[in-house]
Tab-separated table of C-alpha atoms and ligand atoms in Angstrom:
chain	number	residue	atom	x	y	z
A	91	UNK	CA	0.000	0.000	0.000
A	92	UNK	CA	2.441	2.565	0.850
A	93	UNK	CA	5.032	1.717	-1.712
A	94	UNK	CA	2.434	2.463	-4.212
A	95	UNK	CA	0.926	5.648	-2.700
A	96	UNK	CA	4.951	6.503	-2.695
A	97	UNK	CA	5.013	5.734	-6.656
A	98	UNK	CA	2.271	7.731	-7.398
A	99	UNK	CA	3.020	11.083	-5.373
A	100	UNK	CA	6.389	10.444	-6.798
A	101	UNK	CA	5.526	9.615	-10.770
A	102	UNK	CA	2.935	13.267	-9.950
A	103	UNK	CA	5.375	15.186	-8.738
A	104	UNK	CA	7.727	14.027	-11.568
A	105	UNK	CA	5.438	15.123	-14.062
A	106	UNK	CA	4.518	18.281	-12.513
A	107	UNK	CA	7.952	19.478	-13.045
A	108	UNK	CA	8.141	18.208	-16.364
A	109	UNK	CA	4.840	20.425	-17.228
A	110	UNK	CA	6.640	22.968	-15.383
A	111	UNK	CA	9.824	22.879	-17.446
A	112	UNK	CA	7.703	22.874	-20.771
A	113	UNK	CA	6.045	26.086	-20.063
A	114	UNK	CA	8.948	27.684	-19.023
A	115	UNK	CA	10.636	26.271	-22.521
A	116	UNK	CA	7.729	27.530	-24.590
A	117	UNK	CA	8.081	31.130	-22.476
A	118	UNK	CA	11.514	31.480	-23.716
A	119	UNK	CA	10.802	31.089	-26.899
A	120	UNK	CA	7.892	33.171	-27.073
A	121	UNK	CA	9.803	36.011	-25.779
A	122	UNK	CA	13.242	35.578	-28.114
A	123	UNK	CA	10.256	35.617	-30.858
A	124	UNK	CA	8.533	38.882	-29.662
A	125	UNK	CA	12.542	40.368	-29.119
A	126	UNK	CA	13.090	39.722	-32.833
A	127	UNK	CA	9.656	40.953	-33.925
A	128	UNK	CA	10.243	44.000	-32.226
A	129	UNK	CA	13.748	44.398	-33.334
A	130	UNK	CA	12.619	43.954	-37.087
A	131	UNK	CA	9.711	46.110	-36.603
A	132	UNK	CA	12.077	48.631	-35.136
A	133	UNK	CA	10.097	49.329	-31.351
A	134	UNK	CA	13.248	48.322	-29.853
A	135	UNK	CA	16.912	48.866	-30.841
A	136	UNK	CA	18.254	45.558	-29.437
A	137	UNK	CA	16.890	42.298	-28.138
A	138	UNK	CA	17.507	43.361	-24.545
A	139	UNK	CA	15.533	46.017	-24.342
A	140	UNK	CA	12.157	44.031	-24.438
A	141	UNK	CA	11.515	44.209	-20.902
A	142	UNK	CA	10.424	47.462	-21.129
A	143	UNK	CA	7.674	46.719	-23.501
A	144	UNK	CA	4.154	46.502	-22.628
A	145	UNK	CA	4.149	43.234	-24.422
A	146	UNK	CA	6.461	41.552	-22.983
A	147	UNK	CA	4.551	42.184	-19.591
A	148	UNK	CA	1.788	40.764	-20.657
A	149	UNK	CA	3.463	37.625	-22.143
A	150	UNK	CA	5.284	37.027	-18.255
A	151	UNK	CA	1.773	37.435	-16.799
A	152	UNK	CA	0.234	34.883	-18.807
A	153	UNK	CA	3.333	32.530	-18.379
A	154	UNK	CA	2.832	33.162	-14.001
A	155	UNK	CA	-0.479	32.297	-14.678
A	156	UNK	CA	0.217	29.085	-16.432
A	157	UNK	CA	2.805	28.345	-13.896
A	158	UNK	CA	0.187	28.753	-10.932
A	159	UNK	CA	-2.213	26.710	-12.765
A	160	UNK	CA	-0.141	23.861	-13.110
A	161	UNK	CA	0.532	24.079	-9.274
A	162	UNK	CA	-2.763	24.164	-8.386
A	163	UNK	CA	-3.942	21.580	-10.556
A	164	UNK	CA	-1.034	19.051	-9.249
A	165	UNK	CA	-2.250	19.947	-5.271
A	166	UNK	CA	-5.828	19.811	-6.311
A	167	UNK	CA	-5.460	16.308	-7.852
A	168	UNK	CA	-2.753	15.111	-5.638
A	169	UNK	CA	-5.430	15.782	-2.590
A	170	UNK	CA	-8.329	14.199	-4.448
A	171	UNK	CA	-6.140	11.208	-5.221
A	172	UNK	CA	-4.936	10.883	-1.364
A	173	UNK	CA	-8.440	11.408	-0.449
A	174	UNK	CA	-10.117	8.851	-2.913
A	175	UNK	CA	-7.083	6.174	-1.560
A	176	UNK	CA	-8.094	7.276	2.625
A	177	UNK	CA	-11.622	6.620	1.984
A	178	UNK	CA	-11.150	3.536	-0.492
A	179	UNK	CA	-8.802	2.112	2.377
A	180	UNK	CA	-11.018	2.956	5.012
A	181	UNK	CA	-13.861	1.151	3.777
A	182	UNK	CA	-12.186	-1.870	3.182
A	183	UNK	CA	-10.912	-2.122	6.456
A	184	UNK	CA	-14.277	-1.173	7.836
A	185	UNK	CA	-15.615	-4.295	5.184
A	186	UNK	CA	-12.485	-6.493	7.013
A	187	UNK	CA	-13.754	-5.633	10.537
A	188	UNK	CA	-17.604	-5.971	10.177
A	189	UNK	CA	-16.547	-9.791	8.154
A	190	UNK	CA	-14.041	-10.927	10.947
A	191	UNK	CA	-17.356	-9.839	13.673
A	192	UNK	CA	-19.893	-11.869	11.419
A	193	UNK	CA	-16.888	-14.669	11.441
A	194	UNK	CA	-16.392	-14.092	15.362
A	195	UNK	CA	-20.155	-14.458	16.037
A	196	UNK	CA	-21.073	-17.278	14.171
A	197	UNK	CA	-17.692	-19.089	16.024
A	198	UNK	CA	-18.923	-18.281	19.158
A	199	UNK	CA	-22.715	-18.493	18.474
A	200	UNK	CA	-22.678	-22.040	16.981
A	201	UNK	CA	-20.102	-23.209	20.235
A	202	UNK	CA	-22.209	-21.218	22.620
A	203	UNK	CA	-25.539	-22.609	21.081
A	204	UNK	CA	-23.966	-26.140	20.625
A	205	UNK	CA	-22.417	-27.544	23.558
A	206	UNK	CA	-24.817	-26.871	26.202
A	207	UNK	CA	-27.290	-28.135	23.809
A	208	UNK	CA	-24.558	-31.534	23.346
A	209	UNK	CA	-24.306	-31.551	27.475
A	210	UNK	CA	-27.957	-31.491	28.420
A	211	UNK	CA	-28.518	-34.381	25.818
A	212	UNK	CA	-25.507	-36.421	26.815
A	213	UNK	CA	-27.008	-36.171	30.735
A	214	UNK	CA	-30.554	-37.263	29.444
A	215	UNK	CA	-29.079	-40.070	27.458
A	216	UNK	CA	-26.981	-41.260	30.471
A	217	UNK	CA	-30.680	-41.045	32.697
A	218	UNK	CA	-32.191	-43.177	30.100
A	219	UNK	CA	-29.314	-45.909	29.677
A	220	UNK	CA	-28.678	-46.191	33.204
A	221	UNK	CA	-32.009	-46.214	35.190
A	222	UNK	CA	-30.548	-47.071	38.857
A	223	UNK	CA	-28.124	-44.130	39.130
A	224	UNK	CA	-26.821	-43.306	42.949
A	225	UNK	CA	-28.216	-40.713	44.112
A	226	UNK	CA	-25.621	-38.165	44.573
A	227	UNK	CA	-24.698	-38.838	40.807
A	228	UNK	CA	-28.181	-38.092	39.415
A	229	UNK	CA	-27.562	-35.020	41.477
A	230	UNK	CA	-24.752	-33.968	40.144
A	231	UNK	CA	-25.940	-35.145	36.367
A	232	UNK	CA	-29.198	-32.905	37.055
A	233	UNK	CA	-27.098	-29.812	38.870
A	234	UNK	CA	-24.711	-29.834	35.647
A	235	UNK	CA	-28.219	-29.649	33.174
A	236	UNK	CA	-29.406	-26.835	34.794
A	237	UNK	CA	-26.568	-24.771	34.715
A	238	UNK	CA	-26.191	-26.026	30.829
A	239	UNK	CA	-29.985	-24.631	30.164
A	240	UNK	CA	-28.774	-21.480	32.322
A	241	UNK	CA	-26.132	-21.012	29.871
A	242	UNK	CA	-28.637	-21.233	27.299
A	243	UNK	CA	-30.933	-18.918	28.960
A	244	UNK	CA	-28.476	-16.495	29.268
A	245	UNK	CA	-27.286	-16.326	25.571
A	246	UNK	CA	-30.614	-16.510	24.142
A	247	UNK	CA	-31.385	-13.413	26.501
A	248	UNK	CA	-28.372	-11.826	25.733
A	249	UNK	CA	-29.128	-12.084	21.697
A	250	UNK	CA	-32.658	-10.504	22.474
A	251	UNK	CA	-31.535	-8.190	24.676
A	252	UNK	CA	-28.866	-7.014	21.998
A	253	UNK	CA	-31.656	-6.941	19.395
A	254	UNK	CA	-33.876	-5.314	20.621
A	255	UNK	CA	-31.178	-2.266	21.764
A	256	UNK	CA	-31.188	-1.832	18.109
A	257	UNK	CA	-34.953	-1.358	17.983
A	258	UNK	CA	-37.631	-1.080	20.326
A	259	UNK	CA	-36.141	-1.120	23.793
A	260	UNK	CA	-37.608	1.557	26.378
A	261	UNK	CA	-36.443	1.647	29.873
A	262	UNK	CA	-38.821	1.469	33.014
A	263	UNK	CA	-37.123	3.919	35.236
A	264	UNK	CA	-37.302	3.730	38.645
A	265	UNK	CA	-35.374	5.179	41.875
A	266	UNK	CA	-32.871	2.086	42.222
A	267	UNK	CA	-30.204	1.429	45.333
A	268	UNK	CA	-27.173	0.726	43.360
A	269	UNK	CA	-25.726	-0.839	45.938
A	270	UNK	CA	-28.686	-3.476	46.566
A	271	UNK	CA	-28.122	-4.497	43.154
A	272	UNK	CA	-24.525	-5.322	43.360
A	273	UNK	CA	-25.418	-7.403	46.829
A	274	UNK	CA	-27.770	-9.550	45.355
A	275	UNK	CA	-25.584	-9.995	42.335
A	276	UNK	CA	-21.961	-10.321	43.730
A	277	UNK	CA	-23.262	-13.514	45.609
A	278	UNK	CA	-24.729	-14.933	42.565
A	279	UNK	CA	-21.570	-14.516	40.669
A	280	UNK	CA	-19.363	-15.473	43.610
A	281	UNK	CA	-21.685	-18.895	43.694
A	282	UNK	CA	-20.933	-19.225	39.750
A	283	UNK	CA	-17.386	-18.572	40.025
A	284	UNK	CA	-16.214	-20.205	43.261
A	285	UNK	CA	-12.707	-19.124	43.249
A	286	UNK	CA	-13.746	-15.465	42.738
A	287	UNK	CA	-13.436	-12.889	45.743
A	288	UNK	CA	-15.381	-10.062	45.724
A	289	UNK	CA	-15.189	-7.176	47.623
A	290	UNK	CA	-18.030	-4.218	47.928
A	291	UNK	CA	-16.393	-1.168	48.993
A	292	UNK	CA	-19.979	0.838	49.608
A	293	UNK	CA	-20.326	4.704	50.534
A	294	UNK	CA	-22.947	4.772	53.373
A	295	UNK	CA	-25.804	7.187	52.659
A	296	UNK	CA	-26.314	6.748	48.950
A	297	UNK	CA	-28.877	8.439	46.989
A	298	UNK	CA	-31.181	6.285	44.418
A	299	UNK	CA	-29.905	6.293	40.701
A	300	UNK	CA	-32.752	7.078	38.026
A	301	UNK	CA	-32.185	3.202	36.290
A	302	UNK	CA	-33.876	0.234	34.667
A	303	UNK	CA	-33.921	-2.603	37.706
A	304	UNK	CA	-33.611	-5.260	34.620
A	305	UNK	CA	-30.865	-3.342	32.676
A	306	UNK	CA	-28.839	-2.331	35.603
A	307	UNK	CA	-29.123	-6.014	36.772
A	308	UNK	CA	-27.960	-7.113	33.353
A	309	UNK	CA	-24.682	-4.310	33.393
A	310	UNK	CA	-23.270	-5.659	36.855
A	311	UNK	CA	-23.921	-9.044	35.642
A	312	UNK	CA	-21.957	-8.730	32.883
A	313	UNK	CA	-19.292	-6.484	34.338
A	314	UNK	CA	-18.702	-9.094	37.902
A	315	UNK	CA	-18.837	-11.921	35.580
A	316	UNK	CA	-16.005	-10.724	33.274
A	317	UNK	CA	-14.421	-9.833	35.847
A	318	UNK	CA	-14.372	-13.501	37.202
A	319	UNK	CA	-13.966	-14.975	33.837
A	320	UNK	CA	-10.745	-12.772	32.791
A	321	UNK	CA	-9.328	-13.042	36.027
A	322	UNK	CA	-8.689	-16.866	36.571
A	323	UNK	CA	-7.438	-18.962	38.764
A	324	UNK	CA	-7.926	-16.279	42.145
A	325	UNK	CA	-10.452	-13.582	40.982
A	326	UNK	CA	-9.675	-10.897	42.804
A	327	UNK	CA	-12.752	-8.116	42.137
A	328	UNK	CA	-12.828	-4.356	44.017
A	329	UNK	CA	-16.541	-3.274	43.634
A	330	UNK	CA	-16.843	0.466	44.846
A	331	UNK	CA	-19.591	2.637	44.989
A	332	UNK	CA	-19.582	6.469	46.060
A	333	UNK	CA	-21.083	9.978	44.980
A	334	UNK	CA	-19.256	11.204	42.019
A	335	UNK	CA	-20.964	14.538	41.980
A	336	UNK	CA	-24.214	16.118	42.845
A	337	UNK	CA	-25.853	14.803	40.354
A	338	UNK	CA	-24.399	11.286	39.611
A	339	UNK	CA	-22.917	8.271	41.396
A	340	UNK	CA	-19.932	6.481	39.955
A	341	UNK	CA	-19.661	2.409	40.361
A	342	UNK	CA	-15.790	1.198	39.802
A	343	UNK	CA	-15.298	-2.707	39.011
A	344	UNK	CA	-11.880	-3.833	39.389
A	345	UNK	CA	-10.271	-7.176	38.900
A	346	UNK	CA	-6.647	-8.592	38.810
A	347	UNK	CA	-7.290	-10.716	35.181
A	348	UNK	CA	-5.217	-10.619	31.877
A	349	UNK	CA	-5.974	-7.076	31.369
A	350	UNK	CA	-7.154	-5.547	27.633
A	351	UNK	CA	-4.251	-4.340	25.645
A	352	UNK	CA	-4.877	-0.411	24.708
A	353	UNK	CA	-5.122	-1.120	21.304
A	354	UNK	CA	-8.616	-2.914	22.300
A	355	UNK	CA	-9.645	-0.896	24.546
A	356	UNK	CA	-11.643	1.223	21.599
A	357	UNK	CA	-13.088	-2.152	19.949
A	358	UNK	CA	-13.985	-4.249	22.693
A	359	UNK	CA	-17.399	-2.375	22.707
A	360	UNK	CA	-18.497	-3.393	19.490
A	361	UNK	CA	-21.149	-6.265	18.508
A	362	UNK	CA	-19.548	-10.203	19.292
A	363	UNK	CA	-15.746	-8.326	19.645
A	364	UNK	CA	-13.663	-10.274	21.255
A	365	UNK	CA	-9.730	-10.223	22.219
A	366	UNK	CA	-7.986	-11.950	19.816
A	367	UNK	CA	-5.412	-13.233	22.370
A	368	UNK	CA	-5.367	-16.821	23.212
A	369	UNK	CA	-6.370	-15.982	26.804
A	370	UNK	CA	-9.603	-15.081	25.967
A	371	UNK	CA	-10.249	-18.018	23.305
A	372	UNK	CA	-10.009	-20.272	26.369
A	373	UNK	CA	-12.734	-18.766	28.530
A	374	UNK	CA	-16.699	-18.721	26.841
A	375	UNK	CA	-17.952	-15.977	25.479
A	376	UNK	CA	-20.158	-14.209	22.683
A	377	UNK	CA	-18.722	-11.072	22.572
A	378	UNK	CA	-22.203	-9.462	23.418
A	379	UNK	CA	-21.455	-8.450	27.067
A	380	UNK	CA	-19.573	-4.918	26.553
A	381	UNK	CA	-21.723	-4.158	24.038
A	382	UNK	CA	-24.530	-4.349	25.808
A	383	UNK	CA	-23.374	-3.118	28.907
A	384	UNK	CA	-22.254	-0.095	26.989
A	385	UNK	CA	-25.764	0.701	25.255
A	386	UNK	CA	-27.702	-0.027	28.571
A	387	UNK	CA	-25.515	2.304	30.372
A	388	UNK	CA	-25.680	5.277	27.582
A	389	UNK	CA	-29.510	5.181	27.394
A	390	UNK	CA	-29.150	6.042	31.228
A	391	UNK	CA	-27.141	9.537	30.267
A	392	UNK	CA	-24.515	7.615	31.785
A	393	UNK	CA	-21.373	6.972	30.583
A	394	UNK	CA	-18.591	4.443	30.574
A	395	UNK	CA	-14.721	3.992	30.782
A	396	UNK	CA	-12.400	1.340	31.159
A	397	UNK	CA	-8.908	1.957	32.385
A	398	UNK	CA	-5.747	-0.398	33.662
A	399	UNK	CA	-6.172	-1.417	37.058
A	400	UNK	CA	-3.176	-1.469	39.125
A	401	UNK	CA	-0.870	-3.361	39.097
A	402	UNK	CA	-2.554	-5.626	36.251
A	403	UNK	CA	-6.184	-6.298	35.503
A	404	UNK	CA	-8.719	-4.291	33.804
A	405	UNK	CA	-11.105	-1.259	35.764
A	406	UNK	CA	-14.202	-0.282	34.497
A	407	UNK	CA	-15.972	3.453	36.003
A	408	UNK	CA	-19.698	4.020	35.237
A	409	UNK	CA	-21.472	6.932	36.067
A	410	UNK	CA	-25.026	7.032	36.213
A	411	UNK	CA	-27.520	9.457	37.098
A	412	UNK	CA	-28.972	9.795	40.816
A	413	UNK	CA	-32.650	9.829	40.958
A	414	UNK	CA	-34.341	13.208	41.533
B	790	LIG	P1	-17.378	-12.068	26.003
B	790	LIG	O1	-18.645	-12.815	25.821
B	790	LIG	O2	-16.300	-12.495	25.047
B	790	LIG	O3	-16.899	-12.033	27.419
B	790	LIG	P2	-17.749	-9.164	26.193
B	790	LIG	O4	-18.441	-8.260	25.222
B	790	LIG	O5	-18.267	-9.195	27.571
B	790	LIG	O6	-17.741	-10.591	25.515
B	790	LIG	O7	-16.234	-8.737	26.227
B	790	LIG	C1	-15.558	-8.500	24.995
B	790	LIG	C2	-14.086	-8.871	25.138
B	790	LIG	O8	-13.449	-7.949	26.040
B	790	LIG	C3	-13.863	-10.242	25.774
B	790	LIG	O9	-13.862	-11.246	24.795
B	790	LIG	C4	-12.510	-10.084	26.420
B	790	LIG	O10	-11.517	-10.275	25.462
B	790	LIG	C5	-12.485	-8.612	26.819
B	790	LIG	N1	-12.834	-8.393	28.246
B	790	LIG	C6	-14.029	-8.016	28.751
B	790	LIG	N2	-13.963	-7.859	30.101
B	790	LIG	C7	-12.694	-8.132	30.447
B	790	LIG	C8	-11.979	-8.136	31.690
B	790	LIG	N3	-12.575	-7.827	32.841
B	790	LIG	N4	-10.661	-8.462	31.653
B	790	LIG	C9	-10.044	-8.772	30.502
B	790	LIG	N5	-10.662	-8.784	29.292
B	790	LIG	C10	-11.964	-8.471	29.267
């Protein structure tokens, strides 16, 4: 790419001068022309004194004025060229990135869609072949098929959920405790994710936000269990919640995981994105979370940000609004 956009400026400018040179050859001989004419027709007494003709003048005018055209041509073109190669480029890379998401989500999708789907039938097949299971086996059999069909739940919710964003979803607002929320859910994700250690770090006295119980739900969800999944073996999460400013109330979730590079940290919003690193190709995923979370949170007036934590680990700050 750029040793051809180096040809071409180069092959432009190299003709510029050329066109440059043959004006300024044709000049030349326009005025030794006029000098004789003017010698013959005796306005001048010698050659040299043609400069002071009126015109001479005019002929140096019009030769400026073919030089400056020239110029102004080459820049004009030059730009249009550079511009026409930006956008051309632009757009296939923007073609690249939406193909590699459509390639990422129907990776993920089918694997997401397929294994629980494979797990829940193995367990049913083993409950038909083998009708006098122990107990505490049929237990664990029936404890693993729920948590496949939770899985399923979850993605099937998540692809609705992510739909409908694009269309017809309105939020129910309500005055929330942010901090009730993350209770409720840091145990739930601490049961998923038994390793994981969370710690809520809560201002006393909070006001309500102005939120969506279900969509608020759905953004700590994702955010904890991220947190857990990027973060393996020892999860270590911060949760912390405190007044930002009069008007808003900022929740920080902090882990200790692989961290996103800060190339990423722009894309990993975006529809079934995913880190290409082979870190995050280990752990499950859709790509949907981030996304979401980042829509849900925007339709509050809210916004987002994800930083490094310290010393490694990702930290993401959401401000939403307090209730009035
Ligand atoms: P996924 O279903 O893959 O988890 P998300 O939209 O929730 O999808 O996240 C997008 C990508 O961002 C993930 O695939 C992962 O690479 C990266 N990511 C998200 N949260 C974290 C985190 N806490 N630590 C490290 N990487 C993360």
């Amino acid at each position: 790419m750029y040793p051809i956009l180096a040809y071409l400026l180069f092959a432009f400018g190299w003709w510029t001068v050329l066109l440059l040179d043959r004006t300024r050859e044709t000049h030349e001989s326009k005025v030794e022309q006029l000098g004789m004419r003017l010698v013959i027709e005796r306005k001048i007494a010698h050659p040299n004194e043609i400069e002071t003709t009126a015109a001479y003048t005019t002929l140096v005018a019009e030769f400026e004025r073919q030089q400056r055209m020239v110029v102004g041509e080459a820049v004009i073109l030059a730009i249009t060229i550079l511009g026409a190669i930006y956008f051309g480029y632009a757009n296939v890379r923007q073609e690249v990135s939406a193909t590699q998401q459509q390639r990422n989500f129907l990776l993920s999708i089918t694997h997401e869609l397929k294994s629980p789907i494979a797990g829940i039938r193995l367990i049913l097949e083993t409950f038909q072949k083998r009708k006098q299971l122990p107990a505490e086996i049929q237990e664990k059999l029936s404890t693993n098929a729920l948590k496949e069909t939770d899985r399923l739940t979850a993605l099937v919710n998540d692809l609705l959920l992510s739909a409908k964003l694009e269309t017809s979803y309105v939020l129910n607002l309500e005055p929330l405790r942010l901090q009730e929320i993350l209770q409720e859910t840091a145990e739930k994700v601490a049961n998923k994710y038994p390793g994981a250690k969370i710690h809520l770090d809560i201002e006393p006295d909070l006001p309500p936000i102005s939120g969506d119980r279900m969509a608020i739900t759905s953004v700590v969800v994702n955010l904890l269990e991220n947190a857990a999944k990027y973060s393996q073996p020892t999860p270590q999460i911060e949760v912390n919640i405190r007044r930002g400013s009069r008007l808003e109330i900022l929740l920080t979730i902090a882990d200790n995981g692989i961290g996103i590079p800060d190339n990423e940290k722009g894309q990993v919003w975006k529809k079934f994105y995913r880190v290409g690193s082979e870190d995050t190709r280990q752990t499950k995923g859709t790509g949907l979370g981030l996304y979401i979370v980042r829509q849900l949170v925007e339709r509050h007036q809210g916004h987002i940000e994800l930083q490094n934590n310290v010393p490694k680990g990702s930290r993401f700050i959401i401000a939403l609004p307090i209730a009035n």
